[in-house]
Amino acid sequence: MSRILDRRSLVGVGCLLALVSACSAAENNAVTSPPGSTNAVETSALGSSTTATEATPSPAPLDLVQIADPRSIAPEGGHLFAGEVDPGNLSEYSELAVRGQLIGIGESRTTTGSGDWERLTDPQAILSQRANMQIVTALEIRVLEVIGGRRDWRERHQPGDVVTAHVLGGTFGFEVTPEEAKITGFRPDLSDEEEQAVIDAGEVPEDGGADQIPDEPFKVSLTTGYWVSLTEGDEIIAFIRDHQLWDPVANDGTRLDAQLTFPVHPVGHGIFVRDDDSVAFKDATSDARFDEDSLRSEAARLDGLLGEPPIADMMTAVRIDQPAG
């Protein structure tokens, strides 16, 4: 079995991912307020969902901060869609919309409940974990302005809070026992780069055989490609919600264990990046650009909504515009 999980395989064969997850606040240790600013970056506490009778106006927006040595993530094989995300469809599937700043690209984790490779004893459970486990990467978003939100979500966040959202993609390393290797096919015979080179050449990596299973635990690294283009320091508009991922392999309505905060779709639909200090925002998953007013108008629709939104599949929030023929 390959240790490389091609990102296209996560959504292929009719396995459409659904939305996800829960909002965790992270303390911002990576940025400081601009000189003279009295706006401290604070941690937001995720409380239980409570129904408010009316939306609470947000405080004045904050300013951007400087990020030293910003890091970036980008799709390895270009963008997935030739079409565009439909901004007029985002409020239906999100719970909160913020103008914020990406202050940190955090650690990658798995979509298991613990975020790690879990030590299981049942062979079928081990094999299922290997097949269904996905890799996601944390995005630390400092809220500059709450521009829209369902009434039972809006009060959770204020300017200065840091929201941790996740997108699919990243690299995660963990230890495999010889017993797990027999069940899963994991082998320490090839590095990720070597194995991917074999796959790219159109060949099938050799399984290695039972005689090559080490006697001691060994390290395995799984890599999946990103679907977004983002850089620390980016000013963004993000439509987010919390929901568990559907199991993309079983594709029968069952959910994976992890409950994390994601954009409208975990590949990154619902994140828009300010385009060169202009009024336009670029879709993080494509080259499409949208004016700020249209995104704010869609975000404002959230203020009249209440409760958990429906789950969007891969195509629901996307309009495919391809030439005929």
mmCIF file of C-alpha atoms in Angstrom:
data_model
loop_
_atom_site.group_PDB
_atom_site.id
_atom_site.type_symbol
_atom_site.label_atom_id
_atom_site.label_comp_id
_atom_site.label_asym_id
_atom_site.label_seq_id
_atom_site.Cartn_x
_atom_site.Cartn_y
_atom_site.Cartn_z
ATOM 1 C CA MET A 1 0.000 0.000 0.000
ATOM 2 C CA SER A 2 1.217 3.463 -0.728
ATOM 3 C CA ARG A 3 2.067 5.758 2.129
ATOM 4 C CA ILE A 4 1.207 8.709 -0.108
ATOM 5 C CA LEU A 5 -2.452 9.674 -0.064
ATOM 6 C CA ASP A 6 -3.101 11.452 -3.339
ATOM 7 C CA ARG A 7 -5.406 14.377 -2.606
ATOM 8 C CA ARG A 8 -7.539 13.549 -5.608
ATOM 9 C CA SER A 9 -8.365 10.164 -4.136
ATOM 10 C CA LEU A 10 -10.014 11.815 -1.155
ATOM 11 C CA VAL A 11 -12.868 13.106 -3.271
ATOM 12 C CA GLY A 12 -12.912 10.651 -6.132
ATOM 13 C CA VAL A 13 -15.216 7.730 -6.848
ATOM 14 C CA GLY A 14 -18.272 9.602 -5.716
ATOM 15 C CA CYS A 15 -16.959 10.163 -2.173
ATOM 16 C CA LEU A 16 -18.000 13.717 -1.490
ATOM 17 C CA LEU A 17 -16.727 15.240 1.702
ATOM 18 C CA ALA A 18 -19.151 17.093 3.914
ATOM 19 C CA LEU A 19 -18.551 19.972 6.212
ATOM 20 C CA VAL A 20 -17.215 19.941 9.675
ATOM 21 C CA SER A 21 -16.391 20.874 13.024
ATOM 22 C CA ALA A 22 -15.758 22.794 16.219
ATOM 23 C CA CYS A 23 -14.178 26.113 16.925
ATOM 24 C CA SER A 24 -11.180 26.201 19.236
ATOM 25 C CA ALA A 25 -9.586 29.442 20.291
ATOM 26 C CA ALA A 26 -5.827 29.642 20.263
ATOM 27 C CA GLU A 27 -3.734 32.204 22.031
ATOM 28 C CA ASN A 28 -1.758 34.348 19.614
ATOM 29 C CA ASN A 29 1.908 34.064 20.525
ATOM 30 C CA ALA A 30 3.159 34.751 17.014
ATOM 31 C CA VAL A 31 2.121 38.385 16.493
ATOM 32 C CA THR A 32 2.135 41.617 18.398
ATOM 33 C CA SER A 33 -0.057 44.688 18.075
ATOM 34 C CA PRO A 34 1.282 47.527 15.945
ATOM 35 C CA PRO A 35 3.186 50.293 17.791
ATOM 36 C CA GLY A 36 0.793 52.513 19.670
ATOM 37 C CA SER A 37 -2.076 50.079 19.430
ATOM 38 C CA THR A 38 -3.999 49.136 22.550
ATOM 39 C CA ASN A 39 -5.711 46.158 20.907
ATOM 40 C CA ALA A 40 -4.328 43.007 22.494
ATOM 41 C CA VAL A 41 -4.750 39.660 20.803
ATOM 42 C CA GLU A 42 -6.911 37.584 23.108
ATOM 43 C CA THR A 43 -8.036 33.990 23.225
ATOM 44 C CA SER A 44 -11.695 33.264 22.577
ATOM 45 C CA ALA A 45 -13.397 30.592 24.642
ATOM 46 C CA LEU A 46 -15.659 28.217 22.806
ATOM 47 C CA GLY A 47 -18.836 27.975 24.784
ATOM 48 C CA SER A 48 -21.810 25.783 24.160
ATOM 49 C CA SER A 49 -24.229 26.938 21.509
ATOM 50 C CA THR A 50 -26.860 29.217 23.034
ATOM 51 C CA THR A 51 -29.719 30.965 21.330
ATOM 52 C CA ALA A 52 -29.601 34.741 21.412
ATOM 53 C CA THR A 53 -32.711 36.831 20.846
ATOM 54 C CA GLU A 54 -30.901 39.276 18.598
ATOM 55 C CA ALA A 55 -27.498 39.813 17.046
ATOM 56 C CA THR A 56 -24.969 41.830 19.046
ATOM 57 C CA PRO A 57 -23.100 44.509 17.061
ATOM 58 C CA SER A 58 -19.379 43.837 16.746
ATOM 59 C CA PRO A 59 -16.797 46.251 18.162
ATOM 60 C CA ALA A 60 -14.703 48.341 15.813
ATOM 61 C CA PRO A 61 -12.424 46.292 13.520
ATOM 62 C CA LEU A 62 -8.733 45.881 14.292
ATOM 63 C CA ASP A 63 -5.674 46.550 12.159
ATOM 64 C CA LEU A 64 -3.393 44.080 10.422
ATOM 65 C CA VAL A 65 -0.117 43.104 12.083
ATOM 66 C CA GLN A 66 3.262 42.321 10.596
ATOM 67 C CA ILE A 67 4.296 38.653 10.309
ATOM 68 C CA ALA A 68 8.010 37.881 10.362
ATOM 69 C CA ASP A 69 9.153 35.231 7.837
ATOM 70 C CA PRO A 70 5.647 34.299 6.635
ATOM 71 C CA ARG A 71 5.080 30.725 5.486
ATOM 72 C CA SER A 72 2.816 29.643 2.630
ATOM 73 C CA ILE A 73 0.834 26.624 1.505
ATOM 74 C CA ALA A 74 -0.319 26.000 -2.063
ATOM 75 C CA PRO A 75 -1.867 23.258 -4.215
ATOM 76 C CA GLU A 76 0.761 20.988 -5.744
ATOM 77 C CA GLY A 77 -1.103 20.328 -8.950
ATOM 78 C CA GLY A 78 -2.947 23.584 -9.511
ATOM 79 C CA HIS A 79 -6.506 24.375 -8.524
ATOM 80 C CA LEU A 80 -9.225 21.747 -8.610
ATOM 81 C CA PHE A 81 -12.066 23.622 -10.295
ATOM 82 C CA ALA A 82 -12.294 25.467 -13.587
ATOM 83 C CA GLY A 83 -15.397 27.187 -12.208
ATOM 84 C CA GLU A 84 -15.904 29.515 -9.277
ATOM 85 C CA VAL A 85 -17.178 29.329 -5.742
ATOM 86 C CA ASP A 86 -20.603 30.931 -5.701
ATOM 87 C CA PRO A 87 -20.498 33.638 -2.973
ATOM 88 C CA GLY A 88 -24.304 33.841 -3.054
ATOM 89 C CA ASN A 89 -24.483 30.310 -1.666
ATOM 90 C CA LEU A 90 -22.113 30.527 1.300
ATOM 91 C CA SER A 91 -24.351 31.819 4.089
ATOM 92 C CA GLU A 92 -26.667 28.839 3.717
ATOM 93 C CA TYR A 93 -23.831 26.478 4.676
ATOM 94 C CA SER A 94 -21.853 28.553 7.204
ATOM 95 C CA GLU A 95 -22.331 29.853 10.718
ATOM 96 C CA LEU A 96 -19.945 32.799 10.955
ATOM 97 C CA ALA A 97 -18.212 35.158 8.543
ATOM 98 C CA VAL A 98 -15.216 37.201 9.603
ATOM 99 C CA ARG A 99 -12.696 39.535 8.096
ATOM 100 C CA GLY A 100 -9.476 38.367 9.632
ATOM 101 C CA GLN A 101 -5.763 37.856 9.233
ATOM 102 C CA LEU A 102 -4.024 34.527 8.820
ATOM 103 C CA ILE A 103 -1.415 34.840 11.576
ATOM 104 C CA GLY A 104 -0.187 31.261 11.560
ATOM 105 C CA ILE A 105 -0.138 28.047 9.557
ATOM 106 C CA GLY A 106 -0.100 25.515 12.365
ATOM 107 C CA GLU A 107 0.531 21.834 12.844
ATOM 108 C CA SER A 108 -0.986 19.045 10.788
ATOM 109 C CA ARG A 109 -3.038 16.336 12.476
ATOM 110 C CA THR A 110 -5.259 13.444 11.510
ATOM 111 C CA THR A 111 -9.028 13.301 11.551
ATOM 112 C CA THR A 112 -9.095 10.699 14.314
ATOM 113 C CA GLY A 113 -10.516 11.770 17.641
ATOM 114 C CA SER A 114 -7.044 12.191 19.159
ATOM 115 C CA GLY A 115 -5.519 13.756 16.063
ATOM 116 C CA ASP A 116 -2.868 11.020 16.003
ATOM 117 C CA TRP A 117 -2.449 7.464 14.775
ATOM 118 C CA GLU A 118 -4.438 5.635 17.435
ATOM 119 C CA ARG A 119 -3.294 2.387 19.020
ATOM 120 C CA LEU A 120 -6.083 -0.076 18.223
ATOM 121 C CA THR A 121 -6.255 -3.824 18.771
ATOM 122 C CA ASP A 122 -8.949 -4.999 16.392
ATOM 123 C CA PRO A 123 -7.440 -5.720 12.944
ATOM 124 C CA GLN A 124 -10.492 -4.393 11.102
ATOM 125 C CA ALA A 125 -10.414 -1.188 13.140
ATOM 126 C CA ILE A 126 -6.718 -0.734 12.355
ATOM 127 C CA LEU A 127 -7.326 -1.244 8.639
ATOM 128 C CA SER A 128 -10.304 1.140 8.705
ATOM 129 C CA GLN A 129 -8.215 3.794 10.416
ATOM 130 C CA ARG A 130 -5.533 3.450 7.763
ATOM 131 C CA ALA A 131 -8.092 3.745 4.946
ATOM 132 C CA ASN A 132 -10.193 6.593 6.339
ATOM 133 C CA MET A 133 -7.708 8.770 8.193
ATOM 134 C CA GLN A 134 -7.196 12.146 6.574
ATOM 135 C CA ILE A 135 -4.597 14.850 7.211
ATOM 136 C CA VAL A 136 -5.643 18.424 8.008
ATOM 137 C CA THR A 137 -3.643 21.558 8.834
ATOM 138 C CA ALA A 138 -4.585 24.245 11.351
ATOM 139 C CA LEU A 139 -5.029 27.870 10.277
ATOM 140 C CA GLU A 140 -4.809 30.478 13.040
ATOM 141 C CA ILE A 141 -7.114 33.348 12.055
ATOM 142 C CA ARG A 142 -7.114 36.554 14.101
ATOM 143 C CA VAL A 143 -10.569 38.096 13.918
ATOM 144 C CA LEU A 144 -10.390 41.705 12.744
ATOM 145 C CA GLU A 145 -14.121 42.124 12.274
ATOM 146 C CA VAL A 146 -17.202 39.941 12.585
ATOM 147 C CA ILE A 147 -19.141 40.737 9.413
ATOM 148 C CA GLY A 148 -21.961 38.238 9.781
ATOM 149 C CA GLY A 149 -23.094 35.360 11.903
ATOM 150 C CA ARG A 150 -25.995 33.196 12.910
ATOM 151 C CA ARG A 151 -27.376 34.573 16.137
ATOM 152 C CA ASP A 152 -26.302 31.527 18.134
ATOM 153 C CA TRP A 153 -22.726 31.823 16.807
ATOM 154 C CA ARG A 154 -22.004 35.532 16.461
ATOM 155 C CA GLU A 155 -21.628 36.164 20.191
ATOM 156 C CA ARG A 156 -18.870 33.567 20.476
ATOM 157 C CA HIS A 157 -16.332 35.789 18.743
ATOM 158 C CA GLN A 158 -15.147 39.373 18.889
ATOM 159 C CA PRO A 159 -12.312 41.307 17.202
ATOM 160 C CA GLY A 160 -9.052 40.148 18.740
ATOM 161 C CA ASP A 161 -10.137 36.522 19.137
ATOM 162 C CA VAL A 162 -8.101 33.844 17.375
ATOM 163 C CA VAL A 163 -10.108 31.146 15.612
ATOM 164 C CA THR A 164 -8.445 27.872 14.681
ATOM 165 C CA ALA A 165 -9.871 26.538 11.427
ATOM 166 C CA HIS A 166 -8.589 23.571 9.430
ATOM 167 C CA VAL A 167 -8.153 22.698 5.767
ATOM 168 C CA LEU A 168 -7.373 19.377 4.154
ATOM 169 C CA GLY A 169 -3.710 18.770 3.418
ATOM 170 C CA GLY A 170 -0.386 18.500 5.174
ATOM 171 C CA THR A 171 2.237 16.006 6.341
ATOM 172 C CA PHE A 172 1.886 13.900 9.474
ATOM 173 C CA GLY A 173 4.374 11.438 10.931
ATOM 174 C CA PHE A 174 3.678 8.643 13.394
ATOM 175 C CA GLU A 175 5.022 5.327 14.629
ATOM 176 C CA VAL A 176 3.814 1.942 13.364
ATOM 177 C CA THR A 177 4.297 -1.352 15.151
ATOM 178 C CA PRO A 178 5.242 -4.548 13.281
ATOM 179 C CA GLU A 179 1.746 -5.914 13.993
ATOM 180 C CA GLU A 180 0.145 -2.793 12.479
ATOM 181 C CA ALA A 181 2.479 -3.022 9.503
ATOM 182 C CA LYS A 182 1.230 -6.538 8.717
ATOM 183 C CA ILE A 183 -2.371 -5.295 8.676
ATOM 184 C CA THR A 184 -1.963 -1.934 6.963
ATOM 185 C CA GLY A 185 0.843 -2.526 4.490
ATOM 186 C CA PHE A 186 2.926 0.314 5.905
ATOM 187 C CA ARG A 187 6.619 -0.235 5.218
ATOM 188 C CA PRO A 188 9.749 1.812 5.904
ATOM 189 C CA ASP A 189 11.227 0.843 2.537
ATOM 190 C CA LEU A 190 10.646 4.124 0.651
ATOM 191 C CA SER A 191 10.557 7.758 1.678
ATOM 192 C CA ASP A 192 7.495 9.808 0.754
ATOM 193 C CA GLU A 193 9.412 11.506 -2.043
ATOM 194 C CA GLU A 194 10.716 8.201 -3.444
ATOM 195 C CA GLU A 195 7.322 6.550 -3.332
ATOM 196 C CA GLN A 196 5.588 9.538 -4.937
ATOM 197 C CA ALA A 197 8.174 9.488 -7.728
ATOM 198 C CA VAL A 198 7.248 5.862 -8.420
ATOM 199 C CA ILE A 199 3.537 6.751 -8.456
ATOM 200 C CA ASP A 200 4.119 9.770 -10.733
ATOM 201 C CA ALA A 201 5.958 7.471 -13.150
ATOM 202 C CA GLY A 202 2.798 5.393 -13.480
ATOM 203 C CA GLU A 203 4.140 2.451 -11.543
ATOM 204 C CA VAL A 204 2.853 0.696 -8.447
ATOM 205 C CA PRO A 205 5.209 0.736 -5.448
ATOM 206 C CA GLU A 206 6.146 -2.733 -4.287
ATOM 207 C CA ASP A 207 4.531 -3.792 -1.045
ATOM 208 C CA GLY A 208 7.833 -5.032 0.309
ATOM 209 C CA GLY A 209 6.613 -8.440 1.472
ATOM 210 C CA ALA A 210 6.178 -9.853 4.952
ATOM 211 C CA ASP A 211 9.869 -10.641 5.226
ATOM 212 C CA GLN A 212 10.650 -6.919 5.099
ATOM 213 C CA ILE A 213 8.509 -5.993 8.093
ATOM 214 C CA PRO A 214 10.876 -4.689 10.777
ATOM 215 C CA ASP A 215 11.057 -6.324 14.163
ATOM 216 C CA GLU A 216 10.775 -2.948 15.878
ATOM 217 C CA PRO A 217 8.329 -0.025 15.513
ATOM 218 C CA PHE A 218 9.213 2.404 12.737
ATOM 219 C CA LYS A 219 8.224 5.877 11.561
ATOM 220 C CA VAL A 220 5.720 6.521 8.772
ATOM 221 C CA SER A 221 4.928 9.880 7.196
ATOM 222 C CA LEU A 222 1.661 10.540 5.346
ATOM 223 C CA THR A 223 1.286 13.480 2.985
ATOM 224 C CA THR A 224 -1.779 14.897 1.247
ATOM 225 C CA GLY A 225 -1.790 17.936 -1.018
ATOM 226 C CA TYR A 226 -3.411 21.235 -0.174
ATOM 227 C CA TRP A 227 -6.279 22.745 -2.173
ATOM 228 C CA VAL A 228 -5.712 26.337 -1.067
ATOM 229 C CA SER A 229 -3.149 29.058 -1.658
ATOM 230 C CA LEU A 230 -2.539 30.960 1.585
ATOM 231 C CA THR A 231 0.331 32.897 3.178
ATOM 232 C CA GLU A 232 0.749 33.985 6.771
ATOM 233 C CA GLY A 233 -0.172 37.643 7.019
ATOM 234 C CA ASP A 234 -2.936 37.416 4.399
ATOM 235 C CA GLU A 235 -6.026 39.487 5.031
ATOM 236 C CA ILE A 236 -8.973 37.180 4.454
ATOM 237 C CA ILE A 237 -12.719 36.912 4.557
ATOM 238 C CA ALA A 238 -13.687 33.481 5.851
ATOM 239 C CA PHE A 239 -17.062 31.758 6.038
ATOM 240 C CA ILE A 240 -16.756 28.986 8.635
ATOM 241 C CA ARG A 241 -18.766 26.411 10.538
ATOM 242 C CA ASP A 242 -18.187 23.422 12.751
ATOM 243 C CA HIS A 243 -19.155 19.941 11.713
ATOM 244 C CA GLN A 244 -17.683 16.484 11.559
ATOM 245 C CA LEU A 245 -16.320 15.146 8.293
ATOM 246 C CA TRP A 246 -18.161 12.348 6.594
ATOM 247 C CA ASP A 247 -16.264 9.135 6.110
ATOM 248 C CA PRO A 248 -15.136 9.493 2.456
ATOM 249 C CA VAL A 249 -14.381 5.794 2.041
ATOM 250 C CA ALA A 250 -17.568 4.296 3.455
ATOM 251 C CA ASN A 251 -19.587 7.191 1.952
ATOM 252 C CA ASP A 252 -22.640 5.967 3.841
ATOM 253 C CA GLY A 253 -23.362 8.919 6.107
ATOM 254 C CA THR A 254 -21.069 7.856 8.930
ATOM 255 C CA ARG A 255 -18.784 10.498 10.382
ATOM 256 C CA LEU A 256 -15.124 10.561 11.277
ATOM 257 C CA ASP A 257 -14.223 11.164 14.908
ATOM 258 C CA ALA A 258 -12.686 14.618 14.694
ATOM 259 C CA GLN A 259 -14.877 17.651 15.283
ATOM 260 C CA LEU A 260 -12.997 20.725 14.117
ATOM 261 C CA THR A 261 -13.716 24.132 12.623
ATOM 262 C CA PHE A 262 -13.476 24.293 8.837
ATOM 263 C CA PRO A 263 -14.457 26.756 6.119
ATOM 264 C CA VAL A 264 -17.677 26.055 4.224
ATOM 265 C CA HIS A 265 -15.953 23.033 2.736
ATOM 266 C CA PRO A 266 -12.788 21.493 4.246
ATOM 267 C CA VAL A 267 -10.829 21.766 0.996
ATOM 268 C CA GLY A 268 -10.976 25.533 1.585
ATOM 269 C CA HIS A 269 -14.146 26.798 -0.108
ATOM 270 C CA GLY A 270 -15.277 29.882 1.790
ATOM 271 C CA ILE A 271 -11.845 31.499 2.250
ATOM 272 C CA PHE A 272 -11.066 34.630 0.225
ATOM 273 C CA VAL A 273 -7.747 36.527 0.247
ATOM 274 C CA ARG A 274 -7.376 40.307 -0.187
ATOM 275 C CA ASP A 275 -5.931 40.888 -3.647
ATOM 276 C CA ASP A 276 -3.016 43.341 -3.629
ATOM 277 C CA ASP A 277 -4.569 45.874 -1.240
ATOM 278 C CA SER A 278 -7.567 46.291 -3.540
ATOM 279 C CA VAL A 279 -11.290 45.910 -2.936
ATOM 280 C CA ALA A 280 -11.157 42.473 -4.561
ATOM 281 C CA PHE A 281 -10.740 39.171 -2.733
ATOM 282 C CA LYS A 282 -9.353 36.068 -4.434
ATOM 283 C CA ASP A 283 -10.907 32.657 -3.833
ATOM 284 C CA ALA A 284 -8.235 30.633 -2.009
ATOM 285 C CA THR A 285 -9.136 27.536 -4.063
ATOM 286 C CA SER A 286 -9.112 29.101 -7.530
ATOM 287 C CA ASP A 287 -8.154 32.223 -9.466
ATOM 288 C CA ALA A 288 -11.639 33.741 -9.252
ATOM 289 C CA ARG A 289 -11.927 37.214 -7.718
ATOM 290 C CA PHE A 290 -14.898 38.834 -5.989
ATOM 291 C CA ASP A 291 -15.504 42.390 -4.839
ATOM 292 C CA GLU A 292 -15.610 42.987 -1.104
ATOM 293 C CA ASP A 293 -19.158 44.350 -1.146
ATOM 294 C CA SER A 294 -20.568 41.113 -2.577
ATOM 295 C CA LEU A 295 -18.857 39.040 0.119
ATOM 296 C CA ARG A 296 -20.021 41.409 2.875
ATOM 297 C CA SER A 297 -23.544 41.315 1.501
ATOM 298 C CA GLU A 298 -23.578 37.531 1.648
ATOM 299 C CA ALA A 299 -22.105 37.577 5.160
ATOM 300 C CA ALA A 300 -24.831 39.972 6.324
ATOM 301 C CA ARG A 301 -27.452 37.374 5.396
ATOM 302 C CA LEU A 302 -26.168 35.237 8.263
ATOM 303 C CA ASP A 303 -27.475 37.759 10.817
ATOM 304 C CA GLY A 304 -31.024 36.684 10.029
ATOM 305 C CA LEU A 305 -30.331 32.958 10.399
ATOM 306 C CA LEU A 306 -30.389 30.701 13.433
ATOM 307 C CA GLY A 307 -29.442 27.093 14.108
ATOM 308 C CA GLU A 308 -27.231 24.522 12.438
ATOM 309 C CA PRO A 309 -26.900 24.903 8.660
ATOM 310 C CA PRO A 310 -27.282 21.956 6.297
ATOM 311 C CA ILE A 311 -24.247 20.007 5.157
ATOM 312 C CA ALA A 312 -22.808 20.954 1.779
ATOM 313 C CA ASP A 313 -21.108 18.341 -0.351
ATOM 314 C CA MET A 314 -18.163 19.032 -2.625
ATOM 315 C CA MET A 315 -20.234 20.557 -5.417
ATOM 316 C CA THR A 316 -22.990 22.373 -3.528
ATOM 317 C CA ALA A 317 -21.025 25.529 -2.827
ATOM 318 C CA VAL A 318 -19.351 25.536 -6.229
ATOM 319 C CA ARG A 319 -20.554 26.739 -9.603
ATOM 320 C CA ILE A 320 -18.712 24.981 -12.446
ATOM 321 C CA ASP A 321 -18.317 27.257 -15.466
ATOM 322 C CA GLN A 322 -16.674 25.294 -18.218
ATOM 323 C CA PRO A 323 -16.875 25.895 -21.974
ATOM 324 C CA ALA A 324 -19.417 23.764 -23.769
ATOM 325 C CA GLY A 325 -17.925 20.734 -25.466
#
